Structure formats: structure tokens, C-alpha cells
Coordinates of C-alpha atoms and ligand atoms in Angstrom, one line a residue:
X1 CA 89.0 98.1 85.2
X2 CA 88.5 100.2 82.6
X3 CA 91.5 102.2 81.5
X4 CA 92.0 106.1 80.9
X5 CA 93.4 107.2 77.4
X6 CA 95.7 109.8 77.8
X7 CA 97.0 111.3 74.2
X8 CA 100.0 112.8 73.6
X9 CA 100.1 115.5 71.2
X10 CA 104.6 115.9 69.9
X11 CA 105.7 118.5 68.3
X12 CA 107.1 116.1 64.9
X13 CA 110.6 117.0 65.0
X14 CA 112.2 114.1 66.3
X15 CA 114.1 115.4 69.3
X16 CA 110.8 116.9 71.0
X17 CA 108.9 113.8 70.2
X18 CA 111.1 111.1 71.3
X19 CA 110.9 112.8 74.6
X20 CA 107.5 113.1 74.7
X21 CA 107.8 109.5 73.9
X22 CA 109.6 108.8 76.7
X23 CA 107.1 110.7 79.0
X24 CA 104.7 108.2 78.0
X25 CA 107.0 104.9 78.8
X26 CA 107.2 106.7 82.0
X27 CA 103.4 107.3 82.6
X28 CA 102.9 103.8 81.7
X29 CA 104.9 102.7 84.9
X30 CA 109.0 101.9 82.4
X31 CA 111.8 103.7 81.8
X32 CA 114.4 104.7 84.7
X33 CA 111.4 106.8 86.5
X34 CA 108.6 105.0 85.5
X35 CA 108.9 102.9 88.1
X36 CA 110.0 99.1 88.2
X37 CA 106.2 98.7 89.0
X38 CA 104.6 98.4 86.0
X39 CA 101.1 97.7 88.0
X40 CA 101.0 101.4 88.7
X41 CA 100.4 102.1 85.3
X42 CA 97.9 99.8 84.1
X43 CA 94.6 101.5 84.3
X44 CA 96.6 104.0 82.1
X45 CA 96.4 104.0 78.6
X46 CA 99.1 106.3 76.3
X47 CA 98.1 106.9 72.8
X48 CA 100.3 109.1 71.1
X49 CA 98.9 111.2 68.1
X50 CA 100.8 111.5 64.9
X51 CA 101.0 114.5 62.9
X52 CA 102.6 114.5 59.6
X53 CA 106.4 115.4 60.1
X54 CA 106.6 118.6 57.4
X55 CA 110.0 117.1 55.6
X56 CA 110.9 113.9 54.0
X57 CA 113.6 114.5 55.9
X58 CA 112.2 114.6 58.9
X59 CA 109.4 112.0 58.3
X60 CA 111.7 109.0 57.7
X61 CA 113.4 109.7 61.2
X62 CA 109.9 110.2 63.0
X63 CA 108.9 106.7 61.0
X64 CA 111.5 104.6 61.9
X65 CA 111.0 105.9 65.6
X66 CA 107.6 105.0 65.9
X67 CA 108.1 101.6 64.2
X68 CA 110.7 101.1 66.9
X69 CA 108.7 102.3 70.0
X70 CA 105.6 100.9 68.1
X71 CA 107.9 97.4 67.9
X72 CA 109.0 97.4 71.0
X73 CA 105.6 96.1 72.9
X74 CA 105.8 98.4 75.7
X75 CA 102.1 99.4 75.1
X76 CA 102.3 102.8 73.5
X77 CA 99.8 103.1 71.0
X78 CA 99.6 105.4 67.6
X79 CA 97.1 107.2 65.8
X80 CA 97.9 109.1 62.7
X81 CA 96.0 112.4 62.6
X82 CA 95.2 113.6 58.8
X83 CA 97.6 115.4 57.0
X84 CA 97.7 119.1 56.7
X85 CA 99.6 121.2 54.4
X86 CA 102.1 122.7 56.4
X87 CA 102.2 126.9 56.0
X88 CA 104.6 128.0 53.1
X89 CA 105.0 132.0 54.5
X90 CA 106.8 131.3 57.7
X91 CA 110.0 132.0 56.0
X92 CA 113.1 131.5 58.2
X93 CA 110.7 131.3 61.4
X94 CA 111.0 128.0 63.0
X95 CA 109.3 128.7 66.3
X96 CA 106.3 130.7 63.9
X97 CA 106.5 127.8 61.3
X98 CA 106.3 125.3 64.1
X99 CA 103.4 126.3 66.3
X100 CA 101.3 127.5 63.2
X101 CA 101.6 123.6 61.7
X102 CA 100.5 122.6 65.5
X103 CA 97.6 124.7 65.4
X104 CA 96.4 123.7 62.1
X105 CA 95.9 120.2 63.8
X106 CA 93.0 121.6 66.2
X107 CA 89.9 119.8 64.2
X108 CA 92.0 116.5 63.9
X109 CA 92.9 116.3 67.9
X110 CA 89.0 117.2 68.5
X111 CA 87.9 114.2 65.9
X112 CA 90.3 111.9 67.7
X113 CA 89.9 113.0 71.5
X114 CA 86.4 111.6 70.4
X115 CA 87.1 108.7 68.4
X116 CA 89.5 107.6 71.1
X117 CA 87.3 108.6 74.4
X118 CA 90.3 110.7 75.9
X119 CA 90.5 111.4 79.5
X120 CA 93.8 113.7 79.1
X121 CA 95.9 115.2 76.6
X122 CA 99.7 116.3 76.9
X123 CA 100.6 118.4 74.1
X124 CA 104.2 119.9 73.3
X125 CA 104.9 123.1 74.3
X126 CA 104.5 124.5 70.4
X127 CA 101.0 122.9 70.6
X128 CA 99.3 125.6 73.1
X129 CA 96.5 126.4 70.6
X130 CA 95.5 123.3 71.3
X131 CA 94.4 123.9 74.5
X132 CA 91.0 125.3 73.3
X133 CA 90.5 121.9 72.3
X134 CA 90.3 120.3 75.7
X135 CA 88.8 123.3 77.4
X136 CA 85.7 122.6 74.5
X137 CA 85.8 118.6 75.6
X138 CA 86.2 119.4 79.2
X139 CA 89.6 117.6 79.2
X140 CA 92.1 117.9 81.4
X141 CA 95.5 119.4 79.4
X142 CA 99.4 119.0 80.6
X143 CA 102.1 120.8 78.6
X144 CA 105.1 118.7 78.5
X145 CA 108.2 121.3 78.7
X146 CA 111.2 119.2 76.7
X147 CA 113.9 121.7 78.0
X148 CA 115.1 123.4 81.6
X149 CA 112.4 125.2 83.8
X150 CA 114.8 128.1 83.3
X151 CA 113.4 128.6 79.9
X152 CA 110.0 128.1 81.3
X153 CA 110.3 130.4 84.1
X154 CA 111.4 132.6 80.8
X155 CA 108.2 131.6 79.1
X156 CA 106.2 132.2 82.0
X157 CA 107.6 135.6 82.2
X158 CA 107.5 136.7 78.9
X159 CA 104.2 137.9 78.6
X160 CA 104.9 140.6 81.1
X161 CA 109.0 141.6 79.6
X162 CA 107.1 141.9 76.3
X163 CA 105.4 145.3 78.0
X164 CA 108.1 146.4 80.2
X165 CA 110.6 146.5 77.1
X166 CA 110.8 148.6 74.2
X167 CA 113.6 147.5 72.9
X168 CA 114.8 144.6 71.0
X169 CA 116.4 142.4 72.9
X170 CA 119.7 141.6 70.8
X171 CA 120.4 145.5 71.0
X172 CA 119.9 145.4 74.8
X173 CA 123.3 145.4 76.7
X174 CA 121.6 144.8 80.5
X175 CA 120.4 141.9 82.2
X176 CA 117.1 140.5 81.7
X177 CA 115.1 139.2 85.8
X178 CA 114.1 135.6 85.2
X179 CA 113.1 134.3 88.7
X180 CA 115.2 131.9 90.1
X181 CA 118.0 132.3 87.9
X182 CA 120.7 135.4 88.6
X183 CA 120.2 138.1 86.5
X184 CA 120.5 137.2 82.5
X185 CA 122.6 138.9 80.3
X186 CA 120.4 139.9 77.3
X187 CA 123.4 138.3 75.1
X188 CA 122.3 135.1 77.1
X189 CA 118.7 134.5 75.9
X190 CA 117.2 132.3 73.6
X191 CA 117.6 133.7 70.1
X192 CA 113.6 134.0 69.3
X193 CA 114.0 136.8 71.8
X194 CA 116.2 138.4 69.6
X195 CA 113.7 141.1 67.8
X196 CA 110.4 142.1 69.4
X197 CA 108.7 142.1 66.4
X198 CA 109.5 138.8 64.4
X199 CA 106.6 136.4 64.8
X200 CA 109.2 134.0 66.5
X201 CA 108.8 136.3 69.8
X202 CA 104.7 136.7 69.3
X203 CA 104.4 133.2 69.1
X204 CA 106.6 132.9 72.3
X205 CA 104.6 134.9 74.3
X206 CA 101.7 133.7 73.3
X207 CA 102.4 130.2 74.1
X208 CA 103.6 131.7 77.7
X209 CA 100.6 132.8 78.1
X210 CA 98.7 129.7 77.2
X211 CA 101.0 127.7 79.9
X212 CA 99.0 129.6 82.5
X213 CA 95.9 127.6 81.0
X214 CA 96.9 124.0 81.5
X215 CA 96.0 121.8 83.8
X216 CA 99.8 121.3 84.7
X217 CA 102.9 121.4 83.2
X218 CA 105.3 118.3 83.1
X219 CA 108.8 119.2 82.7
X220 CA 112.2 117.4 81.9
X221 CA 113.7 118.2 84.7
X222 CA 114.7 117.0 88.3
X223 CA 113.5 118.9 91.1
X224 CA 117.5 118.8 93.0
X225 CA 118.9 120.5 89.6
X226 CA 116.6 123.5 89.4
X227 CA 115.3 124.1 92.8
X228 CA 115.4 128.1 93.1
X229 CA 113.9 128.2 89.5
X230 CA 110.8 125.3 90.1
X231 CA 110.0 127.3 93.7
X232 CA 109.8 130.7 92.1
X233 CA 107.6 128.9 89.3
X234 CA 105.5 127.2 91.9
X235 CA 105.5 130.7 93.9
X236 CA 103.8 132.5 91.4
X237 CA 106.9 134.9 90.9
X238 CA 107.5 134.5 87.4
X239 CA 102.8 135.6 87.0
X240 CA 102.7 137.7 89.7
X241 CA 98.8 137.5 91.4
X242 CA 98.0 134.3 88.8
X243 CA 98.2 130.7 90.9
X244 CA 100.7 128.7 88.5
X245 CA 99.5 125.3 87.3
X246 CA 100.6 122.4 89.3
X247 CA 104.8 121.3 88.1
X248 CA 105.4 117.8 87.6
X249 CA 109.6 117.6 87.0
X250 CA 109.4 113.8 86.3
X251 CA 112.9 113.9 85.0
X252 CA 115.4 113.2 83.6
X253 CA 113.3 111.9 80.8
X254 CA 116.0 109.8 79.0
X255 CA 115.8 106.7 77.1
X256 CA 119.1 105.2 78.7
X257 CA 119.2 101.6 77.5
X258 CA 121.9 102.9 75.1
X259 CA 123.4 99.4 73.2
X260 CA 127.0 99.3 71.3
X261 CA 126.0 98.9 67.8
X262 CA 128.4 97.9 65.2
X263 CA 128.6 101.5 63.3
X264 CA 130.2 103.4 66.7
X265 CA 132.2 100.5 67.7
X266 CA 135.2 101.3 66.9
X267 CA 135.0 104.9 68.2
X268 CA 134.0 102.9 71.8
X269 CA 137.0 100.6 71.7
X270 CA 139.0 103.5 71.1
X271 CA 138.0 105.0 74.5
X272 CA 138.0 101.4 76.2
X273 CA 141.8 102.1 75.7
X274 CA 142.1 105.4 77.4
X275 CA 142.7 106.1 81.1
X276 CA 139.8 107.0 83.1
X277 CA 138.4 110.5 83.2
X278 CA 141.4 111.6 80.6
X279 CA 138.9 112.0 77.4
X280 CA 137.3 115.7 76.3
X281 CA 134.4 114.3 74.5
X282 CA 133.0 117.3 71.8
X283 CA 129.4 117.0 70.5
X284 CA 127.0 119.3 69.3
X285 CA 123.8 117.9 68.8
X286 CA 121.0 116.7 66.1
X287 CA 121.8 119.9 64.6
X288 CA 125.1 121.3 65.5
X289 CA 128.0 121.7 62.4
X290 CA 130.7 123.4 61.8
X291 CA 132.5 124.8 59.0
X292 CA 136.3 124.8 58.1
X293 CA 136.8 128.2 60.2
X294 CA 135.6 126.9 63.3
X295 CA 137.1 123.4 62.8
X296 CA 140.5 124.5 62.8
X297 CA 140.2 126.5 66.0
X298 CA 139.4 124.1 67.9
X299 CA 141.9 121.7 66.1
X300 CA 144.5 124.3 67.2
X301 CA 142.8 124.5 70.6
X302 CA 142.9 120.9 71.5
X303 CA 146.2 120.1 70.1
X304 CA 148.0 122.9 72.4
X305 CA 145.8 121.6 75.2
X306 CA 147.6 118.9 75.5
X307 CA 144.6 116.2 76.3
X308 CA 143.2 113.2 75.0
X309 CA 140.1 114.0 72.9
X310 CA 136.9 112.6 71.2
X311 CA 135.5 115.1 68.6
X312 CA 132.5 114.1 66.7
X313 CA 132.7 116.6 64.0
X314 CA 130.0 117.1 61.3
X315 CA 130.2 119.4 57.9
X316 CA 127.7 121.6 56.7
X317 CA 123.8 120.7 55.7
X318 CA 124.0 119.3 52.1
X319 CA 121.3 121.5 50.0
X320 CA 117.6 121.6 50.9
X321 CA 118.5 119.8 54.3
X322 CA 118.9 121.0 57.5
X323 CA 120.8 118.2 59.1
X324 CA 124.8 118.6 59.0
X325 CA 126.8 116.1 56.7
X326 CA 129.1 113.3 57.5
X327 CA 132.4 115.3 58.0
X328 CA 135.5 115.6 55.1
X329 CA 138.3 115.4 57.1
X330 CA 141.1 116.4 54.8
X331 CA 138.5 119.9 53.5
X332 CA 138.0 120.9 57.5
X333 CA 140.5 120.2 59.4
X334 CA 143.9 121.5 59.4
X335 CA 147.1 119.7 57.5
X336 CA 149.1 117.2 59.7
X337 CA 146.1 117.8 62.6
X338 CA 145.2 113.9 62.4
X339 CA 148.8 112.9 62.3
X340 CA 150.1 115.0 65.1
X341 CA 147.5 114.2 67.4
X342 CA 147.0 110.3 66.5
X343 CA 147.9 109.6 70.0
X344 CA 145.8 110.9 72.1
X345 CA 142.4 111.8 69.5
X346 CA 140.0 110.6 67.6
X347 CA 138.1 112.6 65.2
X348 CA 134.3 110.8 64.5
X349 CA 133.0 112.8 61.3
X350 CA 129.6 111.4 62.1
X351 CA 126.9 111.0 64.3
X352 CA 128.3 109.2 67.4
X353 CA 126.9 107.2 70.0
X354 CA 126.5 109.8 72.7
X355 CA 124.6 108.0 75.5
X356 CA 127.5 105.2 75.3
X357 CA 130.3 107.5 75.2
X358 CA 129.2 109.6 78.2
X359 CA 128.6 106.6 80.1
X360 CA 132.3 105.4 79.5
X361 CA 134.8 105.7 82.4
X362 CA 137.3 107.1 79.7
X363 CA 135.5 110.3 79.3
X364 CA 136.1 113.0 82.0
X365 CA 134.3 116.4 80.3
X366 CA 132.4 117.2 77.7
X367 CA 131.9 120.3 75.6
X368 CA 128.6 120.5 74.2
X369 CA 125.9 122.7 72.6
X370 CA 124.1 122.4 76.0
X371 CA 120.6 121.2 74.0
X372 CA 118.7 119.8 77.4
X373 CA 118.7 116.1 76.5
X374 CA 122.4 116.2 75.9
X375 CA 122.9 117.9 79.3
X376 CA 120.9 115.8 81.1
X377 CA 122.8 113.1 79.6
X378 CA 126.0 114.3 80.6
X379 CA 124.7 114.9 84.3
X380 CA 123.1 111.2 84.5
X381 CA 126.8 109.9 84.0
X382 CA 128.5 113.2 86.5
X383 CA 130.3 114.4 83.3
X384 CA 131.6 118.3 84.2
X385 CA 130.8 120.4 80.9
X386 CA 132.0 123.6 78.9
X387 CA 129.2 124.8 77.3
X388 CA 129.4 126.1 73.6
X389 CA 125.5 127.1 73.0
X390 CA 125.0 127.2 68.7
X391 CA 120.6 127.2 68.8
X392 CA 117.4 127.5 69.9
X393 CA 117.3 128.1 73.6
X394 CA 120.8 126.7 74.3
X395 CA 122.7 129.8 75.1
X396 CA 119.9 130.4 78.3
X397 CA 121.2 126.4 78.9
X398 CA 124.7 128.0 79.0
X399 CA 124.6 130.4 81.5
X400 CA 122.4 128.6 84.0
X401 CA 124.6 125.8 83.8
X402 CA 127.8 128.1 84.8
X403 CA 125.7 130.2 86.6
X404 CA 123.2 128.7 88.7
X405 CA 124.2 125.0 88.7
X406 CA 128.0 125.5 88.6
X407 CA 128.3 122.0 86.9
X408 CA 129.9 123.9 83.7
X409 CA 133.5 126.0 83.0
X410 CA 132.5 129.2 80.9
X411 CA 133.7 129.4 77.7
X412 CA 133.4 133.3 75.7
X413 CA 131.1 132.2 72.4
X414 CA 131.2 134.6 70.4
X415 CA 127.4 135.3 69.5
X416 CA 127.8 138.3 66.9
X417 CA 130.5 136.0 65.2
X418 CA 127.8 132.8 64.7
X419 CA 129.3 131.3 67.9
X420 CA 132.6 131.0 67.0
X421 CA 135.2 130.3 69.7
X422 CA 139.0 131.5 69.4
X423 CA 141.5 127.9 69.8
X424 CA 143.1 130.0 72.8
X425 CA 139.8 130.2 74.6
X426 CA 138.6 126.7 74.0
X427 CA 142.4 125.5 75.3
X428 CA 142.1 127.5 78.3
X429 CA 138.6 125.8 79.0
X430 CA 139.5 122.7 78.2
X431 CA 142.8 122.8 80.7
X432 CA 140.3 124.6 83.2
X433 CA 138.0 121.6 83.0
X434 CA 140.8 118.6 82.6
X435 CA 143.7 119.5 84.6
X436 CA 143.9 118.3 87.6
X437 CA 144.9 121.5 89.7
X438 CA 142.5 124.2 88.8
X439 CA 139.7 125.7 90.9
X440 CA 137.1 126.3 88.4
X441 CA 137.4 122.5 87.5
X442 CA 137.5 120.8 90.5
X443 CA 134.3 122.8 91.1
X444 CA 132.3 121.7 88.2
X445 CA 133.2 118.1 88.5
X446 CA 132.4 118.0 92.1
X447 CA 128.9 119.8 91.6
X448 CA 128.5 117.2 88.6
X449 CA 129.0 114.3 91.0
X450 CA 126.5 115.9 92.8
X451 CA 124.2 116.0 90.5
X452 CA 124.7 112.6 89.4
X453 CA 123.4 111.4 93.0
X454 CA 120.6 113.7 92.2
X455 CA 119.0 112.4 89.3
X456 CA 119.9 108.5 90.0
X457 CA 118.2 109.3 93.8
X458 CA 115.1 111.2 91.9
X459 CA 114.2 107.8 89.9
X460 CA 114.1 105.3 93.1
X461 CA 111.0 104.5 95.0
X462 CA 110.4 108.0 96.4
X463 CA 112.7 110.3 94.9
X464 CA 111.3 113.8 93.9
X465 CA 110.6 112.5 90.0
X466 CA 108.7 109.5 91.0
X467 CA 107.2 111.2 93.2
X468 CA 105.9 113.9 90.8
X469 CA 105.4 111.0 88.7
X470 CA 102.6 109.7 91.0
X471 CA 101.5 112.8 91.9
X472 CA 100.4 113.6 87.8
X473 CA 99.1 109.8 87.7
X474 CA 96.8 110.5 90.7
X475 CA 95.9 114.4 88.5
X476 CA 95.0 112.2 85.6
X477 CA 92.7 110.3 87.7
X478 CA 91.0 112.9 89.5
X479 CA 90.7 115.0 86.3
X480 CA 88.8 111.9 84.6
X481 CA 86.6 111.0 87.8
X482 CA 85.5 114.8 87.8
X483 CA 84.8 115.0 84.1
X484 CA 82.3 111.8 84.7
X485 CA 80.6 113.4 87.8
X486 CA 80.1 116.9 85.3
X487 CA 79.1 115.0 82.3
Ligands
LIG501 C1 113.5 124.7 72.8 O1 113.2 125.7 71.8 C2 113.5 125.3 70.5 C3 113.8 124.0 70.1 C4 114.1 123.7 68.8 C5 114.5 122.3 68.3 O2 114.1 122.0 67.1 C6 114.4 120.7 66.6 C7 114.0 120.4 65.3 C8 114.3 119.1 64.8 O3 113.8 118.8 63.6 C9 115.0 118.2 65.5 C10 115.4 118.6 66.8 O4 116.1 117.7 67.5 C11 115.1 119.8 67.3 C12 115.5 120.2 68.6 C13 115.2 121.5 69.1 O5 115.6 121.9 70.3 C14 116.1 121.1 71.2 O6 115.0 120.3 71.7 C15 115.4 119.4 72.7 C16 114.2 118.6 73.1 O7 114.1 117.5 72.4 C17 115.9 120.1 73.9 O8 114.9 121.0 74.5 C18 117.1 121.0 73.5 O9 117.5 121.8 74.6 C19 116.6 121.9 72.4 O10 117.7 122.7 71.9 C20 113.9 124.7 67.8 C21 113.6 125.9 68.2 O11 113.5 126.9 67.3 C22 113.8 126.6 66.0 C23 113.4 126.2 69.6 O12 113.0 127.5 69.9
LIG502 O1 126.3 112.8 67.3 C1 125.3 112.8 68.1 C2 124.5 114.0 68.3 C3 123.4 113.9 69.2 N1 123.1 112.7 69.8 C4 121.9 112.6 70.6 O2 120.9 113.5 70.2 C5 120.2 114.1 71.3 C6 120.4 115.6 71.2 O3 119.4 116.2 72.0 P1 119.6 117.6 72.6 O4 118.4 118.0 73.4 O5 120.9 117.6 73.4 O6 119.8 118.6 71.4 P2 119.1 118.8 70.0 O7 119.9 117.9 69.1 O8 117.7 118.4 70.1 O9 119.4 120.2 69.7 C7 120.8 113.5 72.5 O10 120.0 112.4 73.0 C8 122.2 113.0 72.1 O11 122.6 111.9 72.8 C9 123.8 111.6 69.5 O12 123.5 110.5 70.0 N2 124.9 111.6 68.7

């Protein structure tokens, strides 16, 4: 049988392209909702396209990733697209800075849609440009969406909230109508929304608009965790009079095989020795730091707490980088802090093993900078969370967390103050989460225990993610069979 190539176009930071990644282990029939059947996949062939990752930096993280997955023979193939100088007048813009670099890559997805005899292409949501691509080829395209479909029923919407407001965004004090989520504080949206006319919020709307052009969008979702937000998607209520393109929430899209190595285990045994549920675990992401101001409220707000913690704690970017230091202690923390609290914390000033730790019966909440993967991470293993958003879309993550899933005690983030949180407030949150009594806790972490039967059900033989996972198999199919009947 001859076997369909589907590319896969990542966006080269390395969060968004491991779980594109992922997607493809999953097409390819592994992975927790791939399916144990790896027959399923076989007439499918995933090659995913390389583009240059625009750091050093960056490019030895995306390398050694590759190499891995490349390593690992589960079938993915690679294919380095030519280089391109990535645009030097983006300034600050990330969101501009990242889709123009995308777009730049149109001529080299062409060349190797050719070259490689595609029969689909799923490109990261950065990449809609693209798009023209495989309507010139006659290709079937699928975004892949890394975060919630709140922020794509956002995206979806955005096109039309660019008209109906006038104002900016950060100097709006109402709510903001997302269907399928309550209404959203403006303070609550994603921070590209913040002024109308930055390039950041163009190239937002623009790429909402493109979604409208795909063949179907695959998200990172499960369909039992979002289900008001995927209907009113599916419904057409976020484009009025526009059919949406057919959803595909295949997730969670994690790569769980998470192994002790030797650098985190000490910070494992440490847990190992802690009751069950009794642990606050504190992480904040690839990107998430904090400085000595920040530190030592929540030092003071854990200590008067009174519970166990886990903090992985990371310093400020060393110059020219963007990724947050290895922490020092003794500069951010405050005096006797370690020694007073020896008992019952640990303080990890480095990356920690996250996917290990949340899976550890020790650990009973987590506060986190509510980036998706994290999230779902948390949910996989029932973990009840207080969100403390710092970037990109994460403060949208916050509110539908507390808001619509109720898997999450609010904590007040102080936006106009760089997110900082008072010790009081993260104290109260962290007792409202971890003591045993309280309303608001018992809440989240029975709705998490929920959701953890959710996600685990979604990934067996017919659960809603394989199912969708079929469903897009079967799309990729049809899409090649009627290219070869048109050609
Ligand atoms: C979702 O909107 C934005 C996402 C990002 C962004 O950028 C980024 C860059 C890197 O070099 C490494 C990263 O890990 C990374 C992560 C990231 O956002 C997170 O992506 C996750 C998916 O892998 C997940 O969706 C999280 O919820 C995101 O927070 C940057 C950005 O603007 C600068 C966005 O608007
Ligand atoms: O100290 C850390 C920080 C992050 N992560 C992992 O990095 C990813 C972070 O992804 P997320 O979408 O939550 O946020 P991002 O870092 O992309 O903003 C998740 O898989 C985490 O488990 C980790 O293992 N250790």
C-alpha cells in the first residue's frame, strides 16, 4: 500500500514544536492517544519540516529534540527546509517576529510539498500564511492549535472584536464575549491584545482569519474539558454565518513517558518522603523567573502557610538570552528562609522534572503559570491548581480554569505590577487549595479528579480523543483520494 505523507510545518520554539511532535507520534498510531494499534497508522507517513530555530539558543534545544525523536525509531521523519534570515525590525514583537519568520518559509514548504509528494500539511498556528501554499498544491491544510480552544474561540473571534472596538484593550475595564467562556474581563486576555495597533494584534487577527481557511483544525485539547467552548466553535458562534472547519481535540497531546534521571533525583526522593497529597509544587514554565521582589513574597507566603512545599525557582535571563538562570539562593531569597523552613520545603533553583513530580502521590496542588502543556499535565495526574498567569496567552488560561472548569482557586495577580502577587494572597490561596476544610478547595480538587477520568477515558479505545483521532485519519484520507480523482 502506498503511504500518504503528511508534513508538519512547527513553529521552531521548542515548546510549540515538541507538541506538534507529539501530534505526529499520535497520527502515526503511539503515544497515550495514538492508539496501542500501531496498524492504524501505517499507510500514514509523518515528515516533519524543519525550519531554522532563529537563536543559537534556541537551535541547540530544537537539535537535541529532533536527534531524540529522530533516535528514537518511532518513524517520524525530518527534512530541513533552507535557511532564511529571520526579520531584524520586529523589535519586541514576538507574535509579529514569529509569524513573519513562518511566512518567509512559503517557497521552501512549496519546494518540499513537491519533493516529498505531500498529501497533507499541518502547520502551527503562527504558520497561517502558509495556507496559500496548499490551496496552490490543492493540499489539504490542518492548523494544529498547541493551547486551549478558549484562546481559539478568541482567535476565531477576533476578526470581528477588532471592528466592534475602538479602544485598546488594556485601557478597557469591561468584559470582552468569547463564546463558550463567561464573559472575560479585558484584564483577562492574552497580552497581544493589549494595544489595537501593535503588529502583535494585526498579526492575531489575521491568523484568526486564516483558521477559517483550513481544512480543520486539531487542537490540544480533550473534548470533556472544554465542552461549551468546542460546541460554540463547532456552532459557528464565535463566525457568525461562516461554517467552522471541522475540530479534531485529539488531546491531551503529552509525551508522558517521563523517566527519573539522575539530575532531579534528589528533588524526587525528597517528595518520596512526604505524606500524600501534603506537597504545593510551584513551577512556572520554559520561560517563567522571578526576581528577588517576587521571591520573597512568596517565601513569606509559603512559610506563614504553614505547608509542605516544592518551589522550583529560577533567576533572571543572563544577557542576550531569554531563558531564566539557574537560581542564587542566598541573592533571592530571604535570610534564614531555607533554615526555617528545612522541614517541610525544598527550594529547586533549576529546571525540575515536572511530568515526574506531578505524577508523584506526594504532591496535592500546584501553582503554575497555567502555560497549556503544564495544565494539562497537572489535570492528567488530578492535581487542583492556583493559577499565577506571567505570558503569552496564560492569563485567558487563568480565568477559564477558575471560571469555566473550576479545577483552579483564584489568586489576584497583579497585571499592572508585572504579575506580582502579595505573600498574604498567595498564603490565603495556598491554605484555600491545601487545607483540608475549605469550600473553594474541596471544589477544585474534586473537579480535578474529574477531569482526570476525563482525559485518561478520552485516550481508550473510543474515547472522544481517539475518536477525533480517527476521525482526522479518515479526513487525511479522503482529502488525498479526492486530490487524485481532481488531478
Ligand atoms: C500561545 O501564544 C503564544 C505562545 C508563546 C510561546 O512562545 C514560546 C517560545 C519559546 O522559545 C519556547 C516556548 O516554550 C514558548 C512557549 C510559548 O507559549 C506556550 O506555548 C505552549 C505550547 O507549546 C502552550 O500553548 C502554552 O500555553 C503557551 O504559553 C509566545 C507567544 O507570544 C510571544 C504567544 O502569543
Ligand atoms: O522547570 C520546568 C519547567 C517546565 N517544564 C516543562 O515545560 C513545559 C512547559 O510548557 P507550557 O505549555 O506549560 O508552558 P511554556 O513553557 O511553553 O510557556 C511542560 O511540559 C513542563 O512540564 C519542566 O519540565 N520543568
Amino acid at each position: 500500500m502506498e503511504s500518504l505523507n503528511v508534513l508538519l510545518l512547527p513553529e521552531p520554539g521548542s515548546g510549540h514544536l515538541m507538541s506538534l511532535i507529539e501530534a505526529g507520534k499520535r497520527l502515526l498510531g503511539h503515544g497515550s492517544a495514538g492508539g496501542d494499534d500501531v496498524g492504524h497508522g501505517r499507510e500514514l507517513t509523518v515528515t516533519v519540516l524543519v525550519v531554522r530555530p532563529p537563536t543559537p539558543e534556541s537551535a541547540l534545544e530544537v537539535d537535541a529534540h529532533v536527534r531524540r525523536v529522530a533516535a528514537s525509531g518511532i518513524g517520524i521523519r525530518f527534512h530541513h527546509l533552507p535557511a532564511e534570515d529571520p526579520p531584524t525590525d520586529c523589535g519586541g514583537n514576538l507574535q509579529e517576529f514569529k509569524s513573519r519568520y513562518l511566512e518567509l518559509y512559503k517557497p521552501h514548504v512549496r519546494a518540499a510539498a513537491r519533493e516529498l509528494g505531500a498529501s497533507a500539511l499541518v502547520i502551527d498556528f503562527f504558520a497561517t500564511p502558509v495556507l496559500d501554499v496548499a490551496r496552490e498544491l490543492s493540499l489539504p491544510a490542518y492548523v494544529y492549535f498547541t493551547s486551549t480552544a478558549g484562546l481559539l474561540a478568541l482567535m476565531l473571534r477576533l476578526p470581528a472584536l477588532d471592528k466592534e472596538f475602538d479602544a485598546d484593550f488594556e485601557a478597557f475595564e469591561g468584559t470582552v464575549d468569547v463564546p463558550g467562556l463567561p464573559p472575560v474581563p479585558a484584564g483577562s486576555t492574552p497580552g497581544f491584545m493589549g494595544r489595537k495597533n501593535s503588529p502583535n494584534f494585526t498579526w492575531f487577527v489575521y491568523h484568526g482569519r486564516r483558521f477559517m481557511d483550513a481544512d480543520g483544525i486539531i487542537a490540544n485539547t480533550v473534548a470533556e474539558l472544554e465542552p461549551g467552548l468546542l460546541a460554540a466553535i463547532a456552532e459557528g458562534r464565535c463566525v457568525p454565518g461562516r461554517p467552522a472547519p471541522p475540530l479534531y481535540p485529539i488531546g491531551p497531546v503529552l509525551d508522558l513517558d517521563a523517566k527519573r534521571d539522575a539530575s532531579s533525583e534528589a528533588c524526587l526522593r525528597w517528595l518520596d518522603a512526604q505524606p500524600r497529597a501534603s506537597v504545593v509544587f510551584l513551577c512556572f514554565g520554559s520561560l517563567g523567573w522571578f526576581d528577588a521582589a517576587k521571591a520573597r513574597e512568596v517565601a513569606t507566603g509559603l512559610e506563614r502557610s504553614g505547608h509542605r512545599f516544592l518551589w522550583a525557582l529560577r533567576g533572571p535571563p543572563a544577557a542576550g538570552s531569554r531563558h531564566p538562570s539557574e537560581a542564587d539562593l542566598d541573592e533571592l531569597l530571604p535570610a534564614g528562609f531555607l533554615e526555617q523552613t528545612k522541614e517541610r520545603g525544598l527550594v529547586w533553583p533549576r529546571w525540575a522534572p515536572q511530568k515526574a513530580v506531578l505524577a508523584h502521590p506526594a504532591v496535592g496542588g500546584f501553582v503554575t503559570h497555567c502555560g497549556w502543556n503544564s495544565t494539562l499535565e497537572s489535570l492528567w495526574h488530578g492535581v487542583p491548581l492556583v493559577p499565577w498567569p506571567l505570558y503569552a496567552e496564560q492569563h485567558l488560561n487563568a480565568f477559564e480554569l477558575v471560571s469555566a472548569m473550576g479545577v483552579a482557586v483564584p489568586l489576584k495577580v497583579d497585571r499592572k505590577r508585572d504579575n506580582f502577587v502579595e505573600a498574604a494572597e498567595l498564603e490565603r490561596a495556598v491554605r484555600a487549595l491545601m487545607d483540608g476544610g475549605g469550600e473553594e478547595g474541596r471544589m477544585a480538587r474534586e473537579k480535578a479528579a474529574e477531569m482526570k477520568d476525563a482525559c485518561r477515558k478520552a485516550v481508550e479505545e473510543g474515547g472522544s480523543s481517539r475518536v477525533a483521532l480517527e476521525r482526522l485519519r479518515e479526513a487525511i484520507r479522503e482529502g488525498a483520494r479526492a486530490a487524485t480523482t481532481t488531478a
